[in-house]
Tab-separated table of C-alpha atoms in Angstrom:
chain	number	residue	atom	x	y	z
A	1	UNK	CA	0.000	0.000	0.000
A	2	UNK	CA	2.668	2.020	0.616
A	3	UNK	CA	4.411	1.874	-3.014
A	4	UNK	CA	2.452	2.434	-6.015
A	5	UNK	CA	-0.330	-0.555	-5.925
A	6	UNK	CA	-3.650	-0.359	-7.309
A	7	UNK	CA	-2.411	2.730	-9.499
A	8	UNK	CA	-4.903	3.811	-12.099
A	9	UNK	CA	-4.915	4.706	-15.371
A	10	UNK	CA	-1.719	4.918	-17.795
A	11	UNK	CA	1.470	6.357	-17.479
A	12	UNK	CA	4.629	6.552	-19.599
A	13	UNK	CA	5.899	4.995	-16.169
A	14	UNK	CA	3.858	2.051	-15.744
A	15	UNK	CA	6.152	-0.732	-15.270
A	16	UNK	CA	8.955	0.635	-14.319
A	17	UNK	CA	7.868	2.603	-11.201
A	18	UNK	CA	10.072	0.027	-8.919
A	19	UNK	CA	12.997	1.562	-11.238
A	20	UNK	CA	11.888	4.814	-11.111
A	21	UNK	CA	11.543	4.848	-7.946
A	22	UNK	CA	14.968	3.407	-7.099
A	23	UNK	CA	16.287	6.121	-9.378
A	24	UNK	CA	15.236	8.615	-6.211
A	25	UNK	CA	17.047	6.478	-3.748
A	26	UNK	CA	20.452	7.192	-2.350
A	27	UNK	CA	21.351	3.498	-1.495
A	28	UNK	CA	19.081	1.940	-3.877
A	29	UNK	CA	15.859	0.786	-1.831
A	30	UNK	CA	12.700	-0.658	-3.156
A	31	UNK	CA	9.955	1.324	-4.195
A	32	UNK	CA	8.192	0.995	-0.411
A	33	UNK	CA	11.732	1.567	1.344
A	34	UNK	CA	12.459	4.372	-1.219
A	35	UNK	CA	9.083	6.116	-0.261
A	36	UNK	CA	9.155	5.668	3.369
A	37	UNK	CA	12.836	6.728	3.198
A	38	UNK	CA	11.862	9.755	1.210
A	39	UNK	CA	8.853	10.335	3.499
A	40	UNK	CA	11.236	9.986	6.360
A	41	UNK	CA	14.047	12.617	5.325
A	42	UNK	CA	10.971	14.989	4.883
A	43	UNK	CA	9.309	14.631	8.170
A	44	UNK	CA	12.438	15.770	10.531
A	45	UNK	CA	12.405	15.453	14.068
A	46	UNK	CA	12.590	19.357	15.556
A	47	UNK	CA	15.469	18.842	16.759
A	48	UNK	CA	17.025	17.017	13.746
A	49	UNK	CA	15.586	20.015	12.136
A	50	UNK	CA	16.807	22.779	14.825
A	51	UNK	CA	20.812	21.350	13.871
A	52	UNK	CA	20.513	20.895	10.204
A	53	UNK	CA	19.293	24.746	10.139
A	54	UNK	CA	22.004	26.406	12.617
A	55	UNK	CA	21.447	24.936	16.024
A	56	UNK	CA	18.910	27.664	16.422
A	57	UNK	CA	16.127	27.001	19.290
A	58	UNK	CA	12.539	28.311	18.711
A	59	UNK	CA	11.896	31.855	19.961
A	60	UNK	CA	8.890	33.173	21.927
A	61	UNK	CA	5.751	34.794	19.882
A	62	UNK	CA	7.271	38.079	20.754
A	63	UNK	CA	10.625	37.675	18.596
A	64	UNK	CA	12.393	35.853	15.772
A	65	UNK	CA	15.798	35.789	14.991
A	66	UNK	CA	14.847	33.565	11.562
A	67	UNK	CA	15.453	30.151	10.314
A	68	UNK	CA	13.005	28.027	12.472
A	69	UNK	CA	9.385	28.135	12.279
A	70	UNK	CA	7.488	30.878	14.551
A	71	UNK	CA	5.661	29.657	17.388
A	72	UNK	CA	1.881	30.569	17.011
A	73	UNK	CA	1.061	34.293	18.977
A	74	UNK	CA	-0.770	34.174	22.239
A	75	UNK	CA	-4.037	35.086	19.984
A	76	UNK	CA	-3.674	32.355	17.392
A	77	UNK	CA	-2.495	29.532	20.603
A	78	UNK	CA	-6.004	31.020	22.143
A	79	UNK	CA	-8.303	30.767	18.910
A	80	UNK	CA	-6.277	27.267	18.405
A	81	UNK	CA	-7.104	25.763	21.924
A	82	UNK	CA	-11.041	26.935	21.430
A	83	UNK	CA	-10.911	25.352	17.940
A	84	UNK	CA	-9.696	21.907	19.693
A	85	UNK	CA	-12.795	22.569	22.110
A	86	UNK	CA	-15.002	22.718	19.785
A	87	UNK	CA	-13.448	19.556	17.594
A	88	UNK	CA	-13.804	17.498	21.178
A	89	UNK	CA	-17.531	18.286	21.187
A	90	UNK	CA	-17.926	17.504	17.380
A	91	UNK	CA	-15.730	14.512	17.671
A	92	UNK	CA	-17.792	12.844	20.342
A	93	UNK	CA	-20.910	13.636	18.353
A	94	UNK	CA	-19.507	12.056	15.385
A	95	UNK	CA	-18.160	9.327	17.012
A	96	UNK	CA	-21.544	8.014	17.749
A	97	UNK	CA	-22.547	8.318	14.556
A	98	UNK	CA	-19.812	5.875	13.192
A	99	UNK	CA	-20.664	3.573	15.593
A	100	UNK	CA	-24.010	3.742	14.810
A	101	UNK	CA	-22.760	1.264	11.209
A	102	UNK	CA	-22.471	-2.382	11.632
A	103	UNK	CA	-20.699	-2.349	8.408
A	104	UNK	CA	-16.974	-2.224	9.500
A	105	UNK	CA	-15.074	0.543	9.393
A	106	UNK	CA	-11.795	0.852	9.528
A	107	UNK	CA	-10.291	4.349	8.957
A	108	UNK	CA	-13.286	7.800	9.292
A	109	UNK	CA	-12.923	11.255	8.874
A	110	UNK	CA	-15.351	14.457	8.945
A	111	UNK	CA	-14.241	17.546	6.635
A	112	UNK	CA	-15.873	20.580	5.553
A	113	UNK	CA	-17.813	23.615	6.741
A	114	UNK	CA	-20.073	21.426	8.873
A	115	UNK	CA	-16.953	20.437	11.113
A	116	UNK	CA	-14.359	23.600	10.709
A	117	UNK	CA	-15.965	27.172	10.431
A	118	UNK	CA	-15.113	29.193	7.256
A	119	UNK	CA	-15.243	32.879	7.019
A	120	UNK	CA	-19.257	34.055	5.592
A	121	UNK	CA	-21.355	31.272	6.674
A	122	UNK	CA	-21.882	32.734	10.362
A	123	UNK	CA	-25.327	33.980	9.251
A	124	UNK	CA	-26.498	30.329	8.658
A	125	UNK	CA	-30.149	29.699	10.321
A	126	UNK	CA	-29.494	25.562	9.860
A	127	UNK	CA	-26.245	23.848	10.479
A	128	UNK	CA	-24.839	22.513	7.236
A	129	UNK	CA	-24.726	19.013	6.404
A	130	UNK	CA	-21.860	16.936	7.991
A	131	UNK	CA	-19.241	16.081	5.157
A	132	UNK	CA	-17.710	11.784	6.208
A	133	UNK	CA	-15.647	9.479	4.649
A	134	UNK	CA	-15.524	5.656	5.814
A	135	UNK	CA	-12.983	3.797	4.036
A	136	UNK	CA	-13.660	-0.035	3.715
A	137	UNK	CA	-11.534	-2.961	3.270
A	138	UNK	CA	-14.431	-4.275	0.765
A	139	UNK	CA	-16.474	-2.023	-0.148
A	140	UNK	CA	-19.252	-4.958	-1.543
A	141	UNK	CA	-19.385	-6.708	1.591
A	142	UNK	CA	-19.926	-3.100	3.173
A	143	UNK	CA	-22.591	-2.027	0.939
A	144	UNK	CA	-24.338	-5.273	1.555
A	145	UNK	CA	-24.693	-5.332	5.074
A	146	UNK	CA	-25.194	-1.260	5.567
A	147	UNK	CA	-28.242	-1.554	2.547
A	148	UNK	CA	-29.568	-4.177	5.206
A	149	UNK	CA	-29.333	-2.457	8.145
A	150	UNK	CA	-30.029	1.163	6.871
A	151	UNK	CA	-31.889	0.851	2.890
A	152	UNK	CA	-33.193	4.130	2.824
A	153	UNK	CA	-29.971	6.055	2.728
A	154	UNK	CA	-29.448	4.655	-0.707
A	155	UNK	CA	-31.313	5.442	-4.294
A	156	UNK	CA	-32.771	2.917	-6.325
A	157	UNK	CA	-29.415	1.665	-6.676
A	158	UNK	CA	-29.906	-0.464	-3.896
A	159	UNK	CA	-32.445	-2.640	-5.505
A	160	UNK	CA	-29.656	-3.345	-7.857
A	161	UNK	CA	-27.454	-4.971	-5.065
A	162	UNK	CA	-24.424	-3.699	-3.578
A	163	UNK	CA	-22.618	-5.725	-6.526
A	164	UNK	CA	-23.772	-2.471	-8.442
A	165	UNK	CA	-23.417	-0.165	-5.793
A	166	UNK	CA	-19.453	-1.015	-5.890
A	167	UNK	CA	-19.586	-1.217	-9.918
A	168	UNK	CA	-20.884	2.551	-9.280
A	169	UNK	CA	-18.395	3.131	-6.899
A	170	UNK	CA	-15.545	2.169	-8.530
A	171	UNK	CA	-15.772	2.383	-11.898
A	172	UNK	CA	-17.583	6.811	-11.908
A	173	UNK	CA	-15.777	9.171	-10.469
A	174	UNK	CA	-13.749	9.058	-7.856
A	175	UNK	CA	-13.732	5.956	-6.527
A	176	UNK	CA	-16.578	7.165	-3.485
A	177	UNK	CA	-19.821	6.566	-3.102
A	178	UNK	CA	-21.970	9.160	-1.384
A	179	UNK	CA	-25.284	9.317	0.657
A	180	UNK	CA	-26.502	12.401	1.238
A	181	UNK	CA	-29.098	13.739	3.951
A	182	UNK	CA	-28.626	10.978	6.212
A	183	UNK	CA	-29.838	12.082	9.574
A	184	UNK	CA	-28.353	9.580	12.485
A	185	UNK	CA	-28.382	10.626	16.191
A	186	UNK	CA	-29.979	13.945	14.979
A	187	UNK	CA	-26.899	14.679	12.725
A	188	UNK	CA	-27.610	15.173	9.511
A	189	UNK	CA	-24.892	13.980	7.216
A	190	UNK	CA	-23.600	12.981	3.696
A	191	UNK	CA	-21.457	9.920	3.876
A	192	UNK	CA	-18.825	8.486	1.125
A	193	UNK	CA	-17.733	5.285	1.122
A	194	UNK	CA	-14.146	4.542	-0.322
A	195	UNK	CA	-11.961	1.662	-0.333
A	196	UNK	CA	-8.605	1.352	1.918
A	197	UNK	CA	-6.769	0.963	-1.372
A	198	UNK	CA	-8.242	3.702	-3.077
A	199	UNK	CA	-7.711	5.687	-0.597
A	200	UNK	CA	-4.385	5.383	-0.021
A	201	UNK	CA	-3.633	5.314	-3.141
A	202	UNK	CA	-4.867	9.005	-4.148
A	203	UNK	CA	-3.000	10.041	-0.987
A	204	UNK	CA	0.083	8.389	-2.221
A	205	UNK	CA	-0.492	8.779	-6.248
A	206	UNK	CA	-2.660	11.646	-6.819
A	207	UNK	CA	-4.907	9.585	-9.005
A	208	UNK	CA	-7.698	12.124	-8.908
A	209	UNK	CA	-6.786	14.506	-5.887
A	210	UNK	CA	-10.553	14.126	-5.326
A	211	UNK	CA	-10.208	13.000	-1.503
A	212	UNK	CA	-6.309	13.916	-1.192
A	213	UNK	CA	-6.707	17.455	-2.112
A	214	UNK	CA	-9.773	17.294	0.437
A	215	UNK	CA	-7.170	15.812	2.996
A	216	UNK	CA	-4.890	18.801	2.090
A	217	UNK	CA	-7.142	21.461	4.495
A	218	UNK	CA	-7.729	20.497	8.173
A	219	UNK	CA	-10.248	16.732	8.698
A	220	UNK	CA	-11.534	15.516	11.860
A	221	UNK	CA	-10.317	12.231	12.531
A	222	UNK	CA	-12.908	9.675	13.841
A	223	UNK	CA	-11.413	5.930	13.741
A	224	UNK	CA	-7.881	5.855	13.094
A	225	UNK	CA	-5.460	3.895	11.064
A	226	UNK	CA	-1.460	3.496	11.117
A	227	UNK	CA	-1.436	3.304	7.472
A	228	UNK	CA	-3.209	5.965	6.530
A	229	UNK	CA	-1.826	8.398	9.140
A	230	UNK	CA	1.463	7.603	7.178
A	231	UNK	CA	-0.022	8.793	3.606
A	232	UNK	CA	-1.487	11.373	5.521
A	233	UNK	CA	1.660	12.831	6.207
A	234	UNK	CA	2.864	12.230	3.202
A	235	UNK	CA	-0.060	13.800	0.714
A	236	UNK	CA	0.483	16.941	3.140
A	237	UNK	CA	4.296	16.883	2.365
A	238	UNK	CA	3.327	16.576	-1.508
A	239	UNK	CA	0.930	19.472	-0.992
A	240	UNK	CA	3.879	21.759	0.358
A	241	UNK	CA	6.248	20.919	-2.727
A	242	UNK	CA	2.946	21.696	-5.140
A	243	UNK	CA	2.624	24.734	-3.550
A	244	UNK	CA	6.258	25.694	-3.569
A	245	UNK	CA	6.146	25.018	-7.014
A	246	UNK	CA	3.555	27.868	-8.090
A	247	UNK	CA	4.872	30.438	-5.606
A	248	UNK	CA	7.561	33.367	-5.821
A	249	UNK	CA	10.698	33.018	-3.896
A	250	UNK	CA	9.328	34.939	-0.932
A	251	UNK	CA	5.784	34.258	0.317
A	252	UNK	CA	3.837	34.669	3.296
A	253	UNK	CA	2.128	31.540	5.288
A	254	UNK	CA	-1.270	32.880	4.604
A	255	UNK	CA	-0.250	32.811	0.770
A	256	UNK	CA	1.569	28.899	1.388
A	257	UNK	CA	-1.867	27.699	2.612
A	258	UNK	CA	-3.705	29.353	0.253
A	259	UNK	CA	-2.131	28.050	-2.882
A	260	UNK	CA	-2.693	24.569	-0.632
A	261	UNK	CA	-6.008	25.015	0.122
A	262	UNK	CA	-6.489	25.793	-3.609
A	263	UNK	CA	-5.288	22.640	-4.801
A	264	UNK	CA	-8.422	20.477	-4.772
A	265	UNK	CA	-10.555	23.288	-6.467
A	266	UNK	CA	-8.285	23.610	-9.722
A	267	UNK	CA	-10.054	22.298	-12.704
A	268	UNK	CA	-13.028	21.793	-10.889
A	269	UNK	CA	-16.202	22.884	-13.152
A	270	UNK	CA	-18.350	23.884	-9.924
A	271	UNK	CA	-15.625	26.384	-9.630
A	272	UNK	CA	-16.763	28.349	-12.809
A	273	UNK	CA	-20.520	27.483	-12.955
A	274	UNK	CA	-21.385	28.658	-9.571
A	275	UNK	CA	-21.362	25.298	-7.762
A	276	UNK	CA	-18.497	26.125	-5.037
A	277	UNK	CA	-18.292	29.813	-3.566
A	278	UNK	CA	-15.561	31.647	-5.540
A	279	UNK	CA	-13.997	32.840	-2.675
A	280	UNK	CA	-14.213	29.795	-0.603
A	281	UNK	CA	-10.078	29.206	-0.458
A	282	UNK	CA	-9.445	32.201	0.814
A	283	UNK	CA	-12.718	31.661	4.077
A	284	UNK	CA	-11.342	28.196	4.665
A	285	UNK	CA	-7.313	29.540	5.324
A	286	UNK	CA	-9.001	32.822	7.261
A	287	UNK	CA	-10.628	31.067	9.757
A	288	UNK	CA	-8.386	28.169	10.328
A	289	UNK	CA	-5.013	29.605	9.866
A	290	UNK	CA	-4.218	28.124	12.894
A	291	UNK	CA	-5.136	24.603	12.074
A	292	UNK	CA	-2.967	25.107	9.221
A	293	UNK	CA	0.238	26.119	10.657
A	294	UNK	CA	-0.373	23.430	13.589
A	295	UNK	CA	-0.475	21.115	10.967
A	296	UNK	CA	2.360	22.169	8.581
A	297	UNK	CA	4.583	22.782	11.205
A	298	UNK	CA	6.402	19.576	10.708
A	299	UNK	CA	6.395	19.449	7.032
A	300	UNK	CA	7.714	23.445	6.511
A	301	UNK	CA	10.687	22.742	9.452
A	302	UNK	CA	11.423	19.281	7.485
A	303	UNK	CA	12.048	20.808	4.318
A	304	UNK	CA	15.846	21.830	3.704
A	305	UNK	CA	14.545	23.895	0.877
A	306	UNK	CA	12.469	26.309	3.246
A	307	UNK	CA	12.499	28.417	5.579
A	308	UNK	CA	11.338	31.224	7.729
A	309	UNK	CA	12.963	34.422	7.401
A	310	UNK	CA	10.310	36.719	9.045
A	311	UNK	CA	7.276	35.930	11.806
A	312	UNK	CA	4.720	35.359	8.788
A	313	UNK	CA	6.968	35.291	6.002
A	314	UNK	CA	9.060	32.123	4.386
A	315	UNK	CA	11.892	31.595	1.027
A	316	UNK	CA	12.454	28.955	-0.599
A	317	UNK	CA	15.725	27.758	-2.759
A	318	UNK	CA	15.171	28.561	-6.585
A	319	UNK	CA	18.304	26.697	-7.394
A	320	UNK	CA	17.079	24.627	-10.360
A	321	UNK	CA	18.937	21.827	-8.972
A	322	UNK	CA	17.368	22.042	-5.743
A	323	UNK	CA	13.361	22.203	-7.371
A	324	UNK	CA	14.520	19.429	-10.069
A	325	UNK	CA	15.417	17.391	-6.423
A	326	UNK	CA	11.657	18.249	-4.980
A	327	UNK	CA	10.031	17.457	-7.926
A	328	UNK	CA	11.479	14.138	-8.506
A	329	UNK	CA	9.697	13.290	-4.952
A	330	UNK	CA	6.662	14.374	-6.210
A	331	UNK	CA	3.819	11.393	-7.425
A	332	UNK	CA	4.384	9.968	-10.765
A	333	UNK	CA	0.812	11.392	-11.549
A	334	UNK	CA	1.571	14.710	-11.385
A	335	UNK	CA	5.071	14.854	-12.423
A	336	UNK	CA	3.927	12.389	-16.090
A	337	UNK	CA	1.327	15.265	-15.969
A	338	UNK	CA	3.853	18.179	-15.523
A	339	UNK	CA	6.133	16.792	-18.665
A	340	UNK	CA	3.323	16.896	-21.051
A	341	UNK	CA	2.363	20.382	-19.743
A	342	UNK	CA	6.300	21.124	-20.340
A	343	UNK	CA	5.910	20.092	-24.214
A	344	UNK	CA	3.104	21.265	-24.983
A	345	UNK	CA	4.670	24.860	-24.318
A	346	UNK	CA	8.001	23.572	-26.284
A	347	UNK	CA	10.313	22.290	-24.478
A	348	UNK	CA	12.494	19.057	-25.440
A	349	UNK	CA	11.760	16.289	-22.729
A	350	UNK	CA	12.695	13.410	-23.787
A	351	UNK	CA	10.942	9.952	-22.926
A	352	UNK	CA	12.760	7.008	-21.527
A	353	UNK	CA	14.113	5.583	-17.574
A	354	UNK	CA	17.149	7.867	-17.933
A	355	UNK	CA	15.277	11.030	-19.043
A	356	UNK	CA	14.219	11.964	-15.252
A	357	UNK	CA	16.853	13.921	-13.851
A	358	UNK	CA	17.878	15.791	-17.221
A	359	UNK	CA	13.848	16.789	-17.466
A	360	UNK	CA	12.762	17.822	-13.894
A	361	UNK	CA	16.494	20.204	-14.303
A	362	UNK	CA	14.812	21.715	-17.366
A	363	UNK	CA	11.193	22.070	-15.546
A	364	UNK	CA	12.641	23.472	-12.822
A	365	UNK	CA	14.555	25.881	-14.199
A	366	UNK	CA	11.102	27.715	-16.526
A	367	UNK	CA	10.276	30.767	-16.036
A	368	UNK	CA	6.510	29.671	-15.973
A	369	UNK	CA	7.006	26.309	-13.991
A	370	UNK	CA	4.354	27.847	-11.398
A	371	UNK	CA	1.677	27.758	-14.880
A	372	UNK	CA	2.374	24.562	-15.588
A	373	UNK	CA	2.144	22.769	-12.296
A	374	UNK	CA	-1.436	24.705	-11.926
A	375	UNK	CA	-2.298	22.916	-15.187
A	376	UNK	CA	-1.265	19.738	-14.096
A	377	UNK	CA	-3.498	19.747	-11.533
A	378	UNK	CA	-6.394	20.889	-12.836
A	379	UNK	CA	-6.137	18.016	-15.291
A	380	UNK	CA	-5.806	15.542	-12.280
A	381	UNK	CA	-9.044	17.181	-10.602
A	382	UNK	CA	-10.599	18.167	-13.767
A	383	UNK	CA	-12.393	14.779	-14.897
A	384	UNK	CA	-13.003	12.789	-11.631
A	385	UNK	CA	-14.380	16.229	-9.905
A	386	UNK	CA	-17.068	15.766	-13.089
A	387	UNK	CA	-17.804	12.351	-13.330
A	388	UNK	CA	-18.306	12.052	-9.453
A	389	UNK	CA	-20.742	15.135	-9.496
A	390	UNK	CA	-22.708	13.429	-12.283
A	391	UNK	CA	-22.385	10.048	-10.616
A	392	UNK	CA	-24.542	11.790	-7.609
A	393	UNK	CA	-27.754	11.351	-9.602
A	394	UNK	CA	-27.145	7.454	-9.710
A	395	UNK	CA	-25.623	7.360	-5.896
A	396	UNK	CA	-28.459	9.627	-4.227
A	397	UNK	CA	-31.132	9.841	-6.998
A	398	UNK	CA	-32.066	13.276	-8.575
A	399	UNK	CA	-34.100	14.324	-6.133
A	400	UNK	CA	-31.720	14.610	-3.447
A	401	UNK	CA	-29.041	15.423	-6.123
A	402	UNK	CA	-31.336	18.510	-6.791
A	403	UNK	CA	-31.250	19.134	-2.834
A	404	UNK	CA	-27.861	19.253	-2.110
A	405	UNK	CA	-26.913	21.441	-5.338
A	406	UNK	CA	-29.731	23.700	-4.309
A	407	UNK	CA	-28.797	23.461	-0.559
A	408	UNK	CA	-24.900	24.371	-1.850
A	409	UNK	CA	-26.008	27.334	-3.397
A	410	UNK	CA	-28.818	28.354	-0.694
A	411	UNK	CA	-25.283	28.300	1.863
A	412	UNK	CA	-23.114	30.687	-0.987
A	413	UNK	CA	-26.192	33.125	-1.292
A	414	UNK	CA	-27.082	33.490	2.428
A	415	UNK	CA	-23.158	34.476	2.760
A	416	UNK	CA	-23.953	37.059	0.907
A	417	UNK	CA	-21.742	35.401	-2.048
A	418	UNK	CA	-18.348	35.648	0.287
């Protein structure tokens, strides 16, 4: 799970990844050693991280001498230690709600505006729907003993069997299969079921980005898993070298989590027909810019590419040679992605095992490397954000597909369109 299984789709690297992979590798690991070794390198110790950068110790709110990440100020530690409050209280709710599934379950998470608070939705008069993910290890035996149990959270589908159910699931979209307006405990929720492997894999691969680039801004965990809390970490660390990719040398946090947060709504159509708030990147990092330097903290300080120079403000090395080194750690997805992006503007990148290193030196080193990775994403996000939407009339039936689309909207308009 931890290498490149259950990969889907094409890719001018498919069968070779255990080679490619090795290519990345000081001392020649597999493809699982090479990843957790990468992983590994990334995700420092602080105070592996406090000698590689000087020796330097953290300073108080108050001062920074540079190099090491800021502590959070005495107003962001306060807002921080209400926001745990309040994910305690939301947690135990929750909690009962998973158990509430005979199915098993073995990894959950809650995400979204119904969990975290974004700026512009204060003026709501009902609490929004609860956003869940259950991963599965079978997804068929799941569906067929939750349709037993609880039948009328699915569509007609469920007259089908859950051998269609799964077909759905798998084979449109995303790999998820929602149920929307599912009230349990008096929590109203929409639930999407995902295989372990798919799962993983996304985190890992950046197949779609559909649930990674969800996993990008800050979840609510509910049943925990030590795999997945390793592609967690991980995705996140992927996220960071995306970002770093389409930003300037200099750059504040605010505009680091931004570009993150942005991620999993490039190439997204409900982006440009009115589907998502246009401004809904920039609520999300507002009101939980704490949650997202808790939760980068790590990642940033692990980094020998960047650091802090300033209280809000970070640089990163624009050495070629060092960007050429991040991108080569980045998933074969996006990096396959990036190269076509690369020739399609004119630049020679030749195919073949040896070609890696001579054409992430010649990314790295465009002027517009920040447009290109953009439009590598958006074609990651671009079809599986479609196909999933339009799978929703299948999954929960058009009248509740009509319900939540109207319901998202009803949410942007009461914010007064913030």
């Amino acid at each position: 799970m931890l290498g490149n299984g259950g990969r889907k789709g094409g890719s001018e690297h498919d069968g070779r990844q255990t080679v490619r992979m090795a290519t990345r590798s000081a001392d020649g690991k597999s493809t699982e050693e090479a990843r957790s070794s990468s992983f590994g390198a990334d995700q420092t110790h602080q105070t592996s991280a406090s000698v590689e950068k000087g020796g330097q110790t953290k300073t108080d709110s108050t001062t920074y001498s540079g190099g090491l990440i800021p502590e959070l100020t005495d107003e962001e530690e306060s807002k921080l230690e209400s926001m745990r409050g309040a994910q305690k209280e939301i947690r135990d709710r929750l909690s009962g709600v998973v158990a509430h599934f005979s199915a098993p379950i073995k990894y959950a998470f809650a995400y979204g505006s119904g969990v975290y608070k974004q700026t512009g939705y204060g003026g709501e008069k009902t609490k929004p729907m609860v956003d869940m993910i259950f991963a599965v290890s079978h997804p068929d035996h799941w569906h067929a003993l939750n349709i037993s149990q609880n039948r009328p959270h699915y569509s007609f589908m469920a007259t089908l069997g859950s051998n269609a159910v799964t077909y759905v699931q798998d084979k449109i979209g995303a790999g998820v299969y929602y149920n929307p307006f599912v009230e349990i405990n008096g929590v109203v929720i929409k639930y999407g079921v995902v295989s372990m492997e798919t799962l993983s894999s996304d985190l890992l691969n950046w197949d779609t980005l559909y649930l990674a680039g969800r996993m990008h801004k800050p979840t609510l965990t509910l049943r925990r898993d030590p795999l997945m809390r390793i592609s967690k970490q991980v995705n996140l660390t992927h996220a960071v070298r995306a970002a770093l990719l389409m930003l300037p040398k200099t750059f504040t946090t605010a505009e680091l989590f931004r570009t993150i947060a942005s991620i999993s709504f490039s190439g997204d159509f409900r982006m440009k027909v009115g589907g998502e708030n246009p401004n809904k990147v920039n609520n999300i990092v507002e009101a939980q810019l704490p949650l997202f330097k808790y939760r980068y903290s790590s990642i940033i300080e692990g980094l020998s590419n960047l650091e802090f120079i300033g209280q809000e403000l970070l640089q990163q090395n624009m050495d070629p040679q060092a960007r050429a080194s991040m991108l080569r750690k980045m998933p074969n997805n996006f990096y396959d992605r990036l190269v076509r992006q690369g020739r399609r503007s004119g630049v020679k990148l030749p195919p073949g095992l040896g070609a890696e290193t001579v054409n992430t030196i010649r990314l790295a080193s465009m002027d517009n490397i920040d447009v290109l990775a953009k439009k590598a994403i958006e074609s990651i996000v671009a079809r599986p954000a479609l196909t999933q939407s339009a799978k929703g009339i299948l999954s929960s039936g058009l009248s509740k597909s009509v319900s939540y689309m109207y319901a998202k909207n009803s949410k942007y308009r009461g914010a007064g369109g913030n």
